[in-house]
Amino acid sequence: MKKMITLFLLATCISYAQEERADIFSRKHEVKVGAIKLLAGPIFEGTYEYIQSKDFTYGVSLLGNLDSGNDYYEDFSVTPFARFYFQETKEFGAKGFFVEGFAKYSSGRNTTDDYYDSNSVKYNAAALGLSLGKKWINRTGFVFEVLVGVGRTLGNSDAMPDAIFRGDLNLGYRF
């Protein structure tokens, strides 16, 4: 009887593990939150990413500065992106090293010494850029991501920055 119960429990565990592994392949959506910006100041950056294939994804990030009195230059931004993954083992797909191309629309205020006062100069800007990063995912779907990128601002205005930075440590979940 003990052998039958042990065999049944072992078969159940193996079945569950295979079901969980197959389930991670079918998951196509990720949501993530930028941890450093959220901890450094009340700046929320949320990201949605759709997994098109094991090598290609696309998505959008939304940033909102919840405290306009802090020194962060962006008050709001929308950043659509596309990513190409370069990983030899594609057990879960859309993980490992990636290169990202992005476009960004942002609005904020210039906080350089020349402009920073109680009536700081507001700007609206668009930018194009590239990022590099690495993503890790576990069997249950939790995601950790490191992202660093830079973009060039389009247009010519003294108020908007010449270049923009994109980066954070993102924590999320694939479903």
mmCIF file of C-alpha atoms in Angstrom:
data_model
loop_
_atom_site.group_PDB
_atom_site.id
_atom_site.type_symbol
_atom_site.label_atom_id
_atom_site.label_comp_id
_atom_site.label_asym_id
_atom_site.label_seq_id
_atom_site.Cartn_x
_atom_site.Cartn_y
_atom_site.Cartn_z
ATOM 1 C CA MET A 1 0.000 0.000 0.000
ATOM 2 C CA LYS A 2 2.852 2.392 0.861
ATOM 3 C CA LYS A 3 4.451 1.673 -2.511
ATOM 4 C CA MET A 4 1.191 2.446 -4.328
ATOM 5 C CA ILE A 5 0.745 5.732 -2.450
ATOM 6 C CA THR A 6 4.375 6.675 -3.123
ATOM 7 C CA LEU A 7 3.999 5.756 -6.796
ATOM 8 C CA PHE A 8 0.741 7.748 -7.037
ATOM 9 C CA LEU A 9 2.339 10.824 -5.400
ATOM 10 C CA LEU A 10 5.397 10.551 -7.652
ATOM 11 C CA ALA A 11 3.212 10.259 -10.778
ATOM 12 C CA THR A 12 1.138 13.247 -9.631
ATOM 13 C CA CYS A 13 4.273 15.358 -9.038
ATOM 14 C CA ILE A 14 5.735 14.433 -12.419
ATOM 15 C CA SER A 15 2.425 15.181 -14.130
ATOM 16 C CA TYR A 16 2.189 18.541 -12.352
ATOM 17 C CA ALA A 17 5.798 19.434 -13.237
ATOM 18 C CA GLN A 18 5.211 18.605 -16.917
ATOM 19 C CA GLU A 19 1.965 20.575 -16.905
ATOM 20 C CA GLU A 20 3.718 23.576 -15.329
ATOM 21 C CA ARG A 21 6.573 23.362 -17.841
ATOM 22 C CA ALA A 22 4.151 23.202 -20.789
ATOM 23 C CA ASP A 23 2.197 26.090 -19.309
ATOM 24 C CA ILE A 24 5.238 28.416 -19.307
ATOM 25 C CA PHE A 25 5.583 27.867 -23.068
ATOM 26 C CA SER A 26 2.027 28.992 -23.685
ATOM 27 C CA ARG A 27 2.284 32.206 -21.653
ATOM 28 C CA LYS A 28 2.462 35.229 -23.957
ATOM 29 C CA HIS A 29 2.061 38.273 -21.674
ATOM 30 C CA GLU A 30 4.320 39.966 -19.126
ATOM 31 C CA VAL A 31 3.789 42.877 -16.765
ATOM 32 C CA LYS A 32 6.707 44.499 -14.964
ATOM 33 C CA VAL A 33 7.403 47.369 -12.567
ATOM 34 C CA GLY A 34 10.613 49.434 -12.443
ATOM 35 C CA ALA A 35 11.995 48.840 -8.948
ATOM 36 C CA ILE A 36 14.785 51.455 -8.743
ATOM 37 C CA LYS A 37 12.635 54.380 -9.868
ATOM 38 C CA LEU A 38 9.844 53.337 -7.524
ATOM 39 C CA LEU A 39 12.218 53.097 -4.555
ATOM 40 C CA ALA A 40 14.268 56.224 -5.366
ATOM 41 C CA GLY A 41 11.265 58.494 -5.598
ATOM 42 C CA PRO A 42 7.600 58.081 -6.234
ATOM 43 C CA ILE A 43 8.156 57.418 -9.955
ATOM 44 C CA PHE A 44 6.069 54.564 -11.310
ATOM 45 C CA GLU A 45 7.089 52.836 -14.529
ATOM 46 C CA GLY A 46 4.937 49.926 -15.624
ATOM 47 C CA THR A 47 5.680 47.763 -18.650
ATOM 48 C CA TYR A 48 3.586 45.352 -20.698
ATOM 49 C CA GLU A 49 5.370 42.970 -23.074
ATOM 50 C CA TYR A 50 3.816 40.558 -25.575
ATOM 51 C CA ILE A 51 5.853 37.468 -26.547
ATOM 52 C CA GLN A 52 5.461 37.077 -30.316
ATOM 53 C CA SER A 53 8.008 34.257 -30.565
ATOM 54 C CA LYS A 54 10.975 32.886 -28.616
ATOM 55 C CA ASP A 55 13.219 35.485 -30.265
ATOM 56 C CA PHE A 56 10.961 38.546 -30.661
ATOM 57 C CA THR A 57 8.709 40.566 -28.344
ATOM 58 C CA TYR A 58 7.134 44.013 -28.322
ATOM 59 C CA GLY A 59 5.419 46.155 -25.740
ATOM 60 C CA VAL A 60 4.994 49.547 -24.118
ATOM 61 C CA SER A 61 6.193 51.254 -20.940
ATOM 62 C CA LEU A 62 4.303 54.031 -19.159
ATOM 63 C CA LEU A 63 6.070 56.312 -16.689
ATOM 64 C CA GLY A 64 4.408 58.687 -14.274
ATOM 65 C CA ASN A 65 6.233 60.960 -11.855
ATOM 66 C CA LEU A 66 4.015 61.020 -8.774
ATOM 67 C CA ASP A 67 5.938 63.886 -7.125
ATOM 68 C CA SER A 68 6.588 66.848 -9.410
ATOM 69 C CA GLY A 69 8.798 68.414 -6.720
ATOM 70 C CA ASN A 70 11.590 65.851 -7.093
ATOM 71 C CA ASP A 71 14.611 66.293 -9.372
ATOM 72 C CA TYR A 72 13.601 63.715 -11.983
ATOM 73 C CA TYR A 73 13.175 65.480 -15.339
ATOM 74 C CA GLU A 74 10.296 63.427 -16.772
ATOM 75 C CA ASP A 75 6.745 63.836 -15.521
ATOM 76 C CA PHE A 76 5.159 61.432 -18.033
ATOM 77 C CA SER A 77 6.370 59.197 -20.852
ATOM 78 C CA VAL A 78 5.117 56.514 -23.227
ATOM 79 C CA THR A 79 7.740 54.175 -24.676
ATOM 80 C CA PRO A 80 6.800 51.544 -27.277
ATOM 81 C CA PHE A 81 9.591 49.035 -27.930
ATOM 82 C CA ALA A 82 10.579 45.910 -29.848
ATOM 83 C CA ARG A 83 13.113 43.366 -28.580
ATOM 84 C CA PHE A 84 15.250 40.721 -30.227
ATOM 85 C CA TYR A 85 16.563 37.956 -27.937
ATOM 86 C CA PHE A 86 19.876 36.185 -28.407
ATOM 87 C CA GLN A 87 19.971 33.054 -26.270
ATOM 88 C CA GLU A 88 21.236 29.614 -27.189
ATOM 89 C CA THR A 89 18.940 27.698 -24.853
ATOM 90 C CA LYS A 90 15.335 28.726 -25.405
ATOM 91 C CA GLU A 91 13.656 26.675 -22.715
ATOM 92 C CA PHE A 92 11.116 29.383 -21.865
ATOM 93 C CA GLY A 93 11.677 31.681 -24.842
ATOM 94 C CA ALA A 94 12.007 35.464 -24.689
ATOM 95 C CA LYS A 95 14.680 35.355 -22.018
ATOM 96 C CA GLY A 96 18.392 36.023 -21.814
ATOM 97 C CA PHE A 97 20.340 38.779 -23.563
ATOM 98 C CA PHE A 98 18.323 41.168 -25.734
ATOM 99 C CA VAL A 99 18.662 44.280 -27.900
ATOM 100 C CA GLU A 100 15.781 46.731 -27.870
ATOM 101 C CA GLY A 101 14.794 49.499 -30.232
ATOM 102 C CA PHE A 102 12.438 52.083 -28.763
ATOM 103 C CA ALA A 103 10.608 55.305 -29.481
ATOM 104 C CA LYS A 104 9.684 57.608 -26.622
ATOM 105 C CA TYR A 105 7.335 60.513 -26.108
ATOM 106 C CA SER A 106 7.918 62.374 -22.862
ATOM 107 C CA SER A 107 6.861 65.543 -21.151
ATOM 108 C CA GLY A 108 8.585 67.125 -18.211
ATOM 109 C CA ARG A 109 10.592 70.098 -17.054
ATOM 110 C CA ASN A 110 14.159 71.189 -17.508
ATOM 111 C CA THR A 111 16.008 70.926 -14.218
ATOM 112 C CA THR A 112 19.419 72.217 -15.279
ATOM 113 C CA ASP A 113 20.895 75.126 -13.319
ATOM 114 C CA ASP A 114 20.117 77.558 -16.141
ATOM 115 C CA TYR A 115 16.395 76.875 -16.018
ATOM 116 C CA TYR A 116 15.665 75.458 -12.577
ATOM 117 C CA ASP A 117 13.512 77.734 -10.478
ATOM 118 C CA SER A 118 9.915 77.787 -9.313
ATOM 119 C CA ASN A 119 8.852 78.460 -12.929
ATOM 120 C CA SER A 120 10.925 75.746 -14.599
ATOM 121 C CA VAL A 121 10.596 75.409 -18.371
ATOM 122 C CA LYS A 122 8.265 72.617 -19.527
ATOM 123 C CA TYR A 123 8.931 70.518 -22.608
ATOM 124 C CA ASN A 124 7.387 67.809 -24.788
ATOM 125 C CA ALA A 125 9.823 65.662 -26.723
ATOM 126 C CA ALA A 126 10.111 62.563 -28.873
ATOM 127 C CA ALA A 127 13.184 60.341 -28.983
ATOM 128 C CA LEU A 128 14.529 57.220 -30.690
ATOM 129 C CA GLY A 129 17.034 54.913 -29.045
ATOM 130 C CA LEU A 130 18.583 51.525 -28.363
ATOM 131 C CA SER A 131 18.812 49.497 -25.169
ATOM 132 C CA LEU A 132 20.619 46.374 -24.022
ATOM 133 C CA GLY A 133 19.432 44.078 -21.302
ATOM 134 C CA LYS A 134 19.093 40.653 -19.838
ATOM 135 C CA LYS A 135 15.999 38.862 -18.590
ATOM 136 C CA TRP A 136 15.680 35.907 -16.257
ATOM 137 C CA ILE A 137 12.474 33.926 -15.711
ATOM 138 C CA ASN A 138 11.733 31.037 -13.387
ATOM 139 C CA ARG A 139 9.336 28.101 -13.886
ATOM 140 C CA THR A 140 6.463 29.829 -12.089
ATOM 141 C CA GLY A 141 6.635 32.903 -14.348
ATOM 142 C CA PHE A 142 8.376 35.481 -12.169
ATOM 143 C CA VAL A 143 10.642 37.782 -14.186
ATOM 144 C CA PHE A 144 13.739 39.802 -13.290
ATOM 145 C CA GLU A 145 15.191 42.138 -15.915
ATOM 146 C CA VAL A 146 18.136 44.539 -16.176
ATOM 147 C CA LEU A 147 17.788 47.257 -18.835
ATOM 148 C CA VAL A 148 20.089 50.118 -19.899
ATOM 149 C CA GLY A 149 19.601 52.317 -22.943
ATOM 150 C CA VAL A 150 20.030 55.751 -24.424
ATOM 151 C CA GLY A 151 18.121 57.700 -27.029
ATOM 152 C CA ARG A 152 18.513 60.882 -29.035
ATOM 153 C CA THR A 153 15.855 63.558 -28.723
ATOM 154 C CA LEU A 154 14.256 64.673 -31.978
ATOM 155 C CA GLY A 155 13.753 68.392 -32.569
ATOM 156 C CA ASN A 156 15.583 71.451 -31.363
ATOM 157 C CA SER A 157 14.652 73.248 -28.162
ATOM 158 C CA ASP A 158 16.693 74.599 -25.279
ATOM 159 C CA ALA A 159 14.249 73.183 -22.731
ATOM 160 C CA MET A 160 14.337 69.516 -23.718
ATOM 161 C CA PRO A 161 17.335 67.266 -23.034
ATOM 162 C CA ASP A 162 19.632 66.315 -25.926
ATOM 163 C CA ALA A 163 19.582 62.646 -24.917
ATOM 164 C CA ILE A 164 17.363 60.494 -22.750
ATOM 165 C CA PHE A 165 18.218 57.547 -20.519
ATOM 166 C CA ARG A 166 16.201 54.347 -20.307
ATOM 167 C CA GLY A 167 16.969 51.832 -17.617
ATOM 168 C CA ASP A 168 15.910 50.074 -14.472
ATOM 169 C CA LEU A 169 15.723 46.765 -12.650
ATOM 170 C CA ASN A 170 12.301 45.420 -13.539
ATOM 171 C CA LEU A 171 10.343 42.874 -11.534
ATOM 172 C CA GLY A 172 7.329 41.184 -13.036
ATOM 173 C CA TYR A 173 5.282 38.157 -13.917
ATOM 174 C CA ARG A 174 4.580 36.229 -17.126
ATOM 175 C CA PHE A 175 1.022 35.023 -17.582
#
